[in-house]
Amino acid sequence: MNVTALDLEDTRTYRVRVAGPAALLVAKLHKIGERVSAPHRLNDKDAHDAYRVLIHADTAELAAAFRGLLSEPISSEVTTEAIEFLRVLFAIGPDALGARMAGRAEEGIGEPETVALATSLLAADLLQALKRD
């Protein structure tokens, strides 16, 4: 993507590679999944970030990007692991750890139960889309 200066008078532009939604979701899933055994290191914001990716990305496009990551030797293993984290931490229901974490991030400003449920459903939708070929 092109990154420009915040100052409108600064005309510099840089073309940089950035992680897409699927890669970001894989990273967040690993961050959460790898910290489950150390609950004091878990951060509800990480699960809320996963929720934001799931809610803003088109599920079919996200599934296609995941398939792309699965097809590359360099990212296949970590993506497979991330899909399992998605299933266990989010897709099994709104009471799954990741879904609850995403909801808790909304406490005092939003609707935690709604976010937990939405996160779980969106994760399940992505898993379902990944099964289709």
mmCIF file with all atom_site columns, C-alpha atoms in Angstrom:
data_model
loop_
_atom_site.group_PDB
_atom_site.id
_atom_site.type_symbol
_atom_site.label_atom_id
_atom_site.label_alt_id
_atom_site.label_comp_id
_atom_site.label_asym_id
_atom_site.label_entity_id
_atom_site.label_seq_id
_atom_site.pdbx_PDB_ins_code
_atom_site.Cartn_x
_atom_site.Cartn_y
_atom_site.Cartn_z
_atom_site.occupancy
_atom_site.B_iso_or_equiv
_atom_site.pdbx_formal_charge
_atom_site.auth_seq_id
_atom_site.auth_comp_id
_atom_site.auth_asym_id
_atom_site.auth_atom_id
_atom_site.pdbx_PDB_model_num
ATOM 1   C CA . MET A 1 1   ? 0.000   0.000   0.000  1.00 0.00 ? 1   MET A CA 1
ATOM 2   C CA . ASN A 1 2   ? 1.057   3.584   -0.395 1.00 0.00 ? 2   ASN A CA 1
ATOM 3   C CA . VAL A 1 3   ? 1.828   5.416   2.829  1.00 0.00 ? 3   VAL A CA 1
ATOM 4   C CA . THR A 1 4   ? 1.791   9.189   2.727  1.00 0.00 ? 4   THR A CA 1
ATOM 5   C CA . ALA A 1 5   ? 2.716   11.845  5.255  1.00 0.00 ? 5   ALA A CA 1
ATOM 6   C CA . LEU A 1 6   ? 0.047   13.219  7.575  1.00 0.00 ? 6   LEU A CA 1
ATOM 7   C CA . ASP A 1 7   ? 1.067   16.745  6.638  1.00 0.00 ? 7   ASP A CA 1
ATOM 8   C CA . LEU A 1 8   ? -0.801  17.588  3.427  1.00 0.00 ? 8   LEU A CA 1
ATOM 9   C CA . GLU A 1 9   ? 2.124   19.728  2.257  1.00 0.00 ? 9   GLU A CA 1
ATOM 10  C CA . ASP A 1 10  ? 4.512   16.764  2.484  1.00 0.00 ? 10  ASP A CA 1
ATOM 11  C CA . THR A 1 11  ? 4.293   14.965  -0.850 1.00 0.00 ? 11  THR A CA 1
ATOM 12  C CA . ARG A 1 12  ? 6.474   12.003  0.050  1.00 0.00 ? 12  ARG A CA 1
ATOM 13  C CA . THR A 1 13  ? 4.913   8.581   -0.591 1.00 0.00 ? 13  THR A CA 1
ATOM 14  C CA . TYR A 1 14  ? 6.308   5.172   0.255  1.00 0.00 ? 14  TYR A CA 1
ATOM 15  C CA . ARG A 1 15  ? 5.134   1.877   -1.150 1.00 0.00 ? 15  ARG A CA 1
ATOM 16  C CA . VAL A 1 16  ? 5.251   -0.716  1.647  1.00 0.00 ? 16  VAL A CA 1
ATOM 17  C CA . ARG A 1 17  ? 4.140   -4.286  2.147  1.00 0.00 ? 17  ARG A CA 1
ATOM 18  C CA . VAL A 1 18  ? 1.615   -4.720  4.915  1.00 0.00 ? 18  VAL A CA 1
ATOM 19  C CA . ALA A 1 19  ? -0.061  -7.772  6.369  1.00 0.00 ? 19  ALA A CA 1
ATOM 20  C CA . GLY A 1 20  ? -3.534  -8.419  5.054  1.00 0.00 ? 20  GLY A CA 1
ATOM 21  C CA . PRO A 1 21  ? -6.484  -9.349  7.258  1.00 0.00 ? 21  PRO A CA 1
ATOM 22  C CA . ALA A 1 22  ? -5.785  -13.102 7.100  1.00 0.00 ? 22  ALA A CA 1
ATOM 23  C CA . ALA A 1 23  ? -2.142  -12.723 8.128  1.00 0.00 ? 23  ALA A CA 1
ATOM 24  C CA . LEU A 1 24  ? -3.127  -10.334 10.910 1.00 0.00 ? 24  LEU A CA 1
ATOM 25  C CA . LEU A 1 25  ? -5.742  -12.801 12.145 1.00 0.00 ? 25  LEU A CA 1
ATOM 26  C CA . VAL A 1 26  ? -3.212  -15.659 12.072 1.00 0.00 ? 26  VAL A CA 1
ATOM 27  C CA . ALA A 1 27  ? -0.834  -13.555 14.169 1.00 0.00 ? 27  ALA A CA 1
ATOM 28  C CA . LYS A 1 28  ? -3.533  -12.600 16.694 1.00 0.00 ? 28  LYS A CA 1
ATOM 29  C CA . LEU A 1 29  ? -4.724  -16.202 16.999 1.00 0.00 ? 29  LEU A CA 1
ATOM 30  C CA . HIS A 1 30  ? -1.186  -17.354 17.746 1.00 0.00 ? 30  HIS A CA 1
ATOM 31  C CA . LYS A 1 31  ? -0.668  -14.573 20.262 1.00 0.00 ? 31  LYS A CA 1
ATOM 32  C CA . ILE A 1 32  ? -3.802  -15.595 22.156 1.00 0.00 ? 32  ILE A CA 1
ATOM 33  C CA . GLY A 1 33  ? -3.356  -19.348 21.721 1.00 0.00 ? 33  GLY A CA 1
ATOM 34  C CA . GLU A 1 34  ? 0.234   -19.335 22.904 1.00 0.00 ? 34  GLU A CA 1
ATOM 35  C CA . ARG A 1 35  ? -0.680  -17.382 26.046 1.00 0.00 ? 35  ARG A CA 1
ATOM 36  C CA . VAL A 1 36  ? -3.574  -19.560 27.205 1.00 0.00 ? 36  VAL A CA 1
ATOM 37  C CA . SER A 1 37  ? -1.244  -21.449 29.531 1.00 0.00 ? 37  SER A CA 1
ATOM 38  C CA . ALA A 1 38  ? -0.182  -18.121 31.103 1.00 0.00 ? 38  ALA A CA 1
ATOM 39  C CA . PRO A 1 39  ? -3.505  -16.335 31.693 1.00 0.00 ? 39  PRO A CA 1
ATOM 40  C CA . HIS A 1 40  ? -1.805  -13.277 33.195 1.00 0.00 ? 40  HIS A CA 1
ATOM 41  C CA . ARG A 1 41  ? -0.341  -12.617 29.721 1.00 0.00 ? 41  ARG A CA 1
ATOM 42  C CA . LEU A 1 42  ? -3.706  -12.712 27.933 1.00 0.00 ? 42  LEU A CA 1
ATOM 43  C CA . ASN A 1 43  ? -5.024  -9.368  26.733 1.00 0.00 ? 43  ASN A CA 1
ATOM 44  C CA . ASP A 1 44  ? -8.706  -8.934  25.845 1.00 0.00 ? 44  ASP A CA 1
ATOM 45  C CA . LYS A 1 45  ? -7.701  -6.369  23.215 1.00 0.00 ? 45  LYS A CA 1
ATOM 46  C CA . ASP A 1 46  ? -6.027  -9.103  21.151 1.00 0.00 ? 46  ASP A CA 1
ATOM 47  C CA . ALA A 1 47  ? -9.296  -11.046 20.963 1.00 0.00 ? 47  ALA A CA 1
ATOM 48  C CA . HIS A 1 48  ? -11.161 -7.835  20.158 1.00 0.00 ? 48  HIS A CA 1
ATOM 49  C CA . ASP A 1 49  ? -8.688  -7.230  17.316 1.00 0.00 ? 49  ASP A CA 1
ATOM 50  C CA . ALA A 1 50  ? -9.577  -10.693 15.983 1.00 0.00 ? 50  ALA A CA 1
ATOM 51  C CA . TYR A 1 51  ? -13.268 -9.758  16.252 1.00 0.00 ? 51  TYR A CA 1
ATOM 52  C CA . ARG A 1 52  ? -12.623 -6.561  14.287 1.00 0.00 ? 52  ARG A CA 1
ATOM 53  C CA . VAL A 1 53  ? -10.897 -8.503  11.502 1.00 0.00 ? 53  VAL A CA 1
ATOM 54  C CA . LEU A 1 54  ? -13.726 -11.046 11.397 1.00 0.00 ? 54  LEU A CA 1
ATOM 55  C CA . ILE A 1 55  ? -16.469 -8.421  11.333 1.00 0.00 ? 55  ILE A CA 1
ATOM 56  C CA . HIS A 1 56  ? -14.863 -6.145  8.751  1.00 0.00 ? 56  HIS A CA 1
ATOM 57  C CA . ALA A 1 57  ? -13.419 -8.702  6.326  1.00 0.00 ? 57  ALA A CA 1
ATOM 58  C CA . ASP A 1 58  ? -15.595 -10.489 3.806  1.00 0.00 ? 58  ASP A CA 1
ATOM 59  C CA . THR A 1 59  ? -15.687 -14.133 4.928  1.00 0.00 ? 59  THR A CA 1
ATOM 60  C CA . ALA A 1 60  ? -15.197 -15.554 1.426  1.00 0.00 ? 60  ALA A CA 1
ATOM 61  C CA . GLU A 1 61  ? -12.213 -13.269 0.796  1.00 0.00 ? 61  GLU A CA 1
ATOM 62  C CA . LEU A 1 62  ? -10.747 -14.090 4.198  1.00 0.00 ? 62  LEU A CA 1
ATOM 63  C CA . ALA A 1 63  ? -11.142 -17.823 3.503  1.00 0.00 ? 63  ALA A CA 1
ATOM 64  C CA . ALA A 1 64  ? -9.460  -17.394 0.114  1.00 0.00 ? 64  ALA A CA 1
ATOM 65  C CA . ALA A 1 65  ? -6.544  -15.585 1.761  1.00 0.00 ? 65  ALA A CA 1
ATOM 66  C CA . PHE A 1 66  ? -6.282  -18.352 4.369  1.00 0.00 ? 66  PHE A CA 1
ATOM 67  C CA . ARG A 1 67  ? -6.173  -20.908 1.564  1.00 0.00 ? 67  ARG A CA 1
ATOM 68  C CA . GLY A 1 68  ? -3.346  -18.917 0.012  1.00 0.00 ? 68  GLY A CA 1
ATOM 69  C CA . LEU A 1 69  ? -1.444  -18.975 3.309  1.00 0.00 ? 69  LEU A CA 1
ATOM 70  C CA . LEU A 1 70  ? -2.096  -22.709 3.610  1.00 0.00 ? 70  LEU A CA 1
ATOM 71  C CA . SER A 1 71  ? -0.677  -23.305 0.127  1.00 0.00 ? 71  SER A CA 1
ATOM 72  C CA . GLU A 1 72  ? 2.672   -21.653 0.886  1.00 0.00 ? 72  GLU A CA 1
ATOM 73  C CA . PRO A 1 73  ? 5.320   -23.791 2.606  1.00 0.00 ? 73  PRO A CA 1
ATOM 74  C CA . ILE A 1 74  ? 6.513   -20.856 4.703  1.00 0.00 ? 74  ILE A CA 1
ATOM 75  C CA . SER A 1 75  ? 3.069   -20.171 6.195  1.00 0.00 ? 75  SER A CA 1
ATOM 76  C CA . SER A 1 76  ? 1.229   -23.483 5.973  1.00 0.00 ? 76  SER A CA 1
ATOM 77  C CA . GLU A 1 77  ? 2.075   -24.836 9.426  1.00 0.00 ? 77  GLU A CA 1
ATOM 78  C CA . VAL A 1 78  ? 1.376   -21.647 11.372 1.00 0.00 ? 78  VAL A CA 1
ATOM 79  C CA . THR A 1 79  ? -1.870  -21.117 9.459  1.00 0.00 ? 79  THR A CA 1
ATOM 80  C CA . THR A 1 80  ? -3.021  -24.660 10.235 1.00 0.00 ? 80  THR A CA 1
ATOM 81  C CA . GLU A 1 81  ? -2.285  -24.039 13.903 1.00 0.00 ? 81  GLU A CA 1
ATOM 82  C CA . ALA A 1 82  ? -4.141  -20.704 13.760 1.00 0.00 ? 82  ALA A CA 1
ATOM 83  C CA . ILE A 1 83  ? -7.218  -22.415 12.326 1.00 0.00 ? 83  ILE A CA 1
ATOM 84  C CA . GLU A 1 84  ? -7.229  -24.761 15.310 1.00 0.00 ? 84  GLU A CA 1
ATOM 85  C CA . PHE A 1 85  ? -6.883  -21.786 17.680 1.00 0.00 ? 85  PHE A CA 1
ATOM 86  C CA . LEU A 1 86  ? -9.821  -20.165 15.847 1.00 0.00 ? 86  LEU A CA 1
ATOM 87  C CA . ARG A 1 87  ? -11.923 -23.276 16.386 1.00 0.00 ? 87  ARG A CA 1
ATOM 88  C CA . VAL A 1 88  ? -11.073 -23.839 20.045 1.00 0.00 ? 88  VAL A CA 1
ATOM 89  C CA . LEU A 1 89  ? -10.846 -20.237 21.223 1.00 0.00 ? 89  LEU A CA 1
ATOM 90  C CA . PHE A 1 90  ? -13.702 -18.692 19.243 1.00 0.00 ? 90  PHE A CA 1
ATOM 91  C CA . ALA A 1 91  ? -15.881 -20.898 17.049 1.00 0.00 ? 91  ALA A CA 1
ATOM 92  C CA . ILE A 1 92  ? -17.158 -23.378 19.641 1.00 0.00 ? 92  ILE A CA 1
ATOM 93  C CA . GLY A 1 93  ? -19.503 -20.778 21.092 1.00 0.00 ? 93  GLY A CA 1
ATOM 94  C CA . PRO A 1 94  ? -19.812 -17.430 22.844 1.00 0.00 ? 94  PRO A CA 1
ATOM 95  C CA . ASP A 1 95  ? -18.452 -18.957 26.045 1.00 0.00 ? 95  ASP A CA 1
ATOM 96  C CA . ALA A 1 96  ? -15.182 -19.944 24.354 1.00 0.00 ? 96  ALA A CA 1
ATOM 97  C CA . LEU A 1 97  ? -12.213 -18.115 25.872 1.00 0.00 ? 97  LEU A CA 1
ATOM 98  C CA . GLY A 1 98  ? -11.434 -15.919 22.859 1.00 0.00 ? 98  GLY A CA 1
ATOM 99  C CA . ALA A 1 99  ? -15.072 -14.980 22.287 1.00 0.00 ? 99  ALA A CA 1
ATOM 100 C CA . ARG A 1 100 ? -15.446 -14.043 25.974 1.00 0.00 ? 100 ARG A CA 1
ATOM 101 C CA . MET A 1 101 ? -12.241 -12.009 25.794 1.00 0.00 ? 101 MET A CA 1
ATOM 102 C CA . ALA A 1 102 ? -13.503 -10.104 22.755 1.00 0.00 ? 102 ALA A CA 1
ATOM 103 C CA . GLY A 1 103 ? -16.727 -9.358  24.600 1.00 0.00 ? 103 GLY A CA 1
ATOM 104 C CA . ARG A 1 104 ? -14.952 -8.253  27.764 1.00 0.00 ? 104 ARG A CA 1
ATOM 105 C CA . ALA A 1 105 ? -13.031 -5.679  25.727 1.00 0.00 ? 105 ALA A CA 1
ATOM 106 C CA . GLU A 1 106 ? -16.413 -3.980  25.152 1.00 0.00 ? 106 GLU A CA 1
ATOM 107 C CA . GLU A 1 107 ? -17.354 -3.733  28.842 1.00 0.00 ? 107 GLU A CA 1
ATOM 108 C CA . GLY A 1 108 ? -18.476 -0.237  29.737 1.00 0.00 ? 108 GLY A CA 1
ATOM 109 C CA . ILE A 1 109 ? -18.575 0.936   26.113 1.00 0.00 ? 109 ILE A CA 1
ATOM 110 C CA . GLY A 1 110 ? -20.508 -1.670  24.145 1.00 0.00 ? 110 GLY A CA 1
ATOM 111 C CA . GLU A 1 111 ? -22.375 -4.944  24.383 1.00 0.00 ? 111 GLU A CA 1
ATOM 112 C CA . PRO A 1 112 ? -20.050 -7.715  25.608 1.00 0.00 ? 112 PRO A CA 1
ATOM 113 C CA . GLU A 1 113 ? -22.544 -10.565 25.134 1.00 0.00 ? 113 GLU A CA 1
ATOM 114 C CA . THR A 1 114 ? -23.356 -9.459  21.593 1.00 0.00 ? 114 THR A CA 1
ATOM 115 C CA . VAL A 1 115 ? -19.683 -9.168  20.673 1.00 0.00 ? 115 VAL A CA 1
ATOM 116 C CA . ALA A 1 116 ? -18.889 -12.585 22.176 1.00 0.00 ? 116 ALA A CA 1
ATOM 117 C CA . LEU A 1 117 ? -21.728 -14.165 20.197 1.00 0.00 ? 117 LEU A CA 1
ATOM 118 C CA . ALA A 1 118 ? -20.863 -12.329 16.972 1.00 0.00 ? 118 ALA A CA 1
ATOM 119 C CA . THR A 1 119 ? -17.198 -13.276 17.281 1.00 0.00 ? 119 THR A CA 1
ATOM 120 C CA . SER A 1 120 ? -18.090 -16.908 17.769 1.00 0.00 ? 120 SER A CA 1
ATOM 121 C CA . LEU A 1 121 ? -20.504 -16.960 14.824 1.00 0.00 ? 121 LEU A CA 1
ATOM 122 C CA . LEU A 1 122 ? -18.078 -15.177 12.509 1.00 0.00 ? 122 LEU A CA 1
ATOM 123 C CA . ALA A 1 123 ? -15.288 -17.590 13.473 1.00 0.00 ? 123 ALA A CA 1
ATOM 124 C CA . ALA A 1 124 ? -17.591 -20.541 12.783 1.00 0.00 ? 124 ALA A CA 1
ATOM 125 C CA . ASP A 1 125 ? -18.554 -18.998 9.420  1.00 0.00 ? 125 ASP A CA 1
ATOM 126 C CA . LEU A 1 126 ? -14.889 -18.695 8.479  1.00 0.00 ? 126 LEU A CA 1
ATOM 127 C CA . LEU A 1 127 ? -14.222 -22.310 9.438  1.00 0.00 ? 127 LEU A CA 1
ATOM 128 C CA . GLN A 1 128 ? -17.225 -23.384 7.367  1.00 0.00 ? 128 GLN A CA 1
ATOM 129 C CA . ALA A 1 129 ? -15.990 -21.350 4.392  1.00 0.00 ? 129 ALA A CA 1
ATOM 130 C CA . LEU A 1 130 ? -12.575 -22.995 4.703  1.00 0.00 ? 130 LEU A CA 1
ATOM 131 C CA . LYS A 1 131 ? -14.202 -26.411 4.366  1.00 0.00 ? 131 LYS A CA 1
ATOM 132 C CA . ARG A 1 132 ? -15.698 -25.451 1.001  1.00 0.00 ? 132 ARG A CA 1
ATOM 133 C CA . ASP A 1 133 ? -13.445 -25.861 -2.003 1.00 0.00 ? 133 ASP A CA 1
#
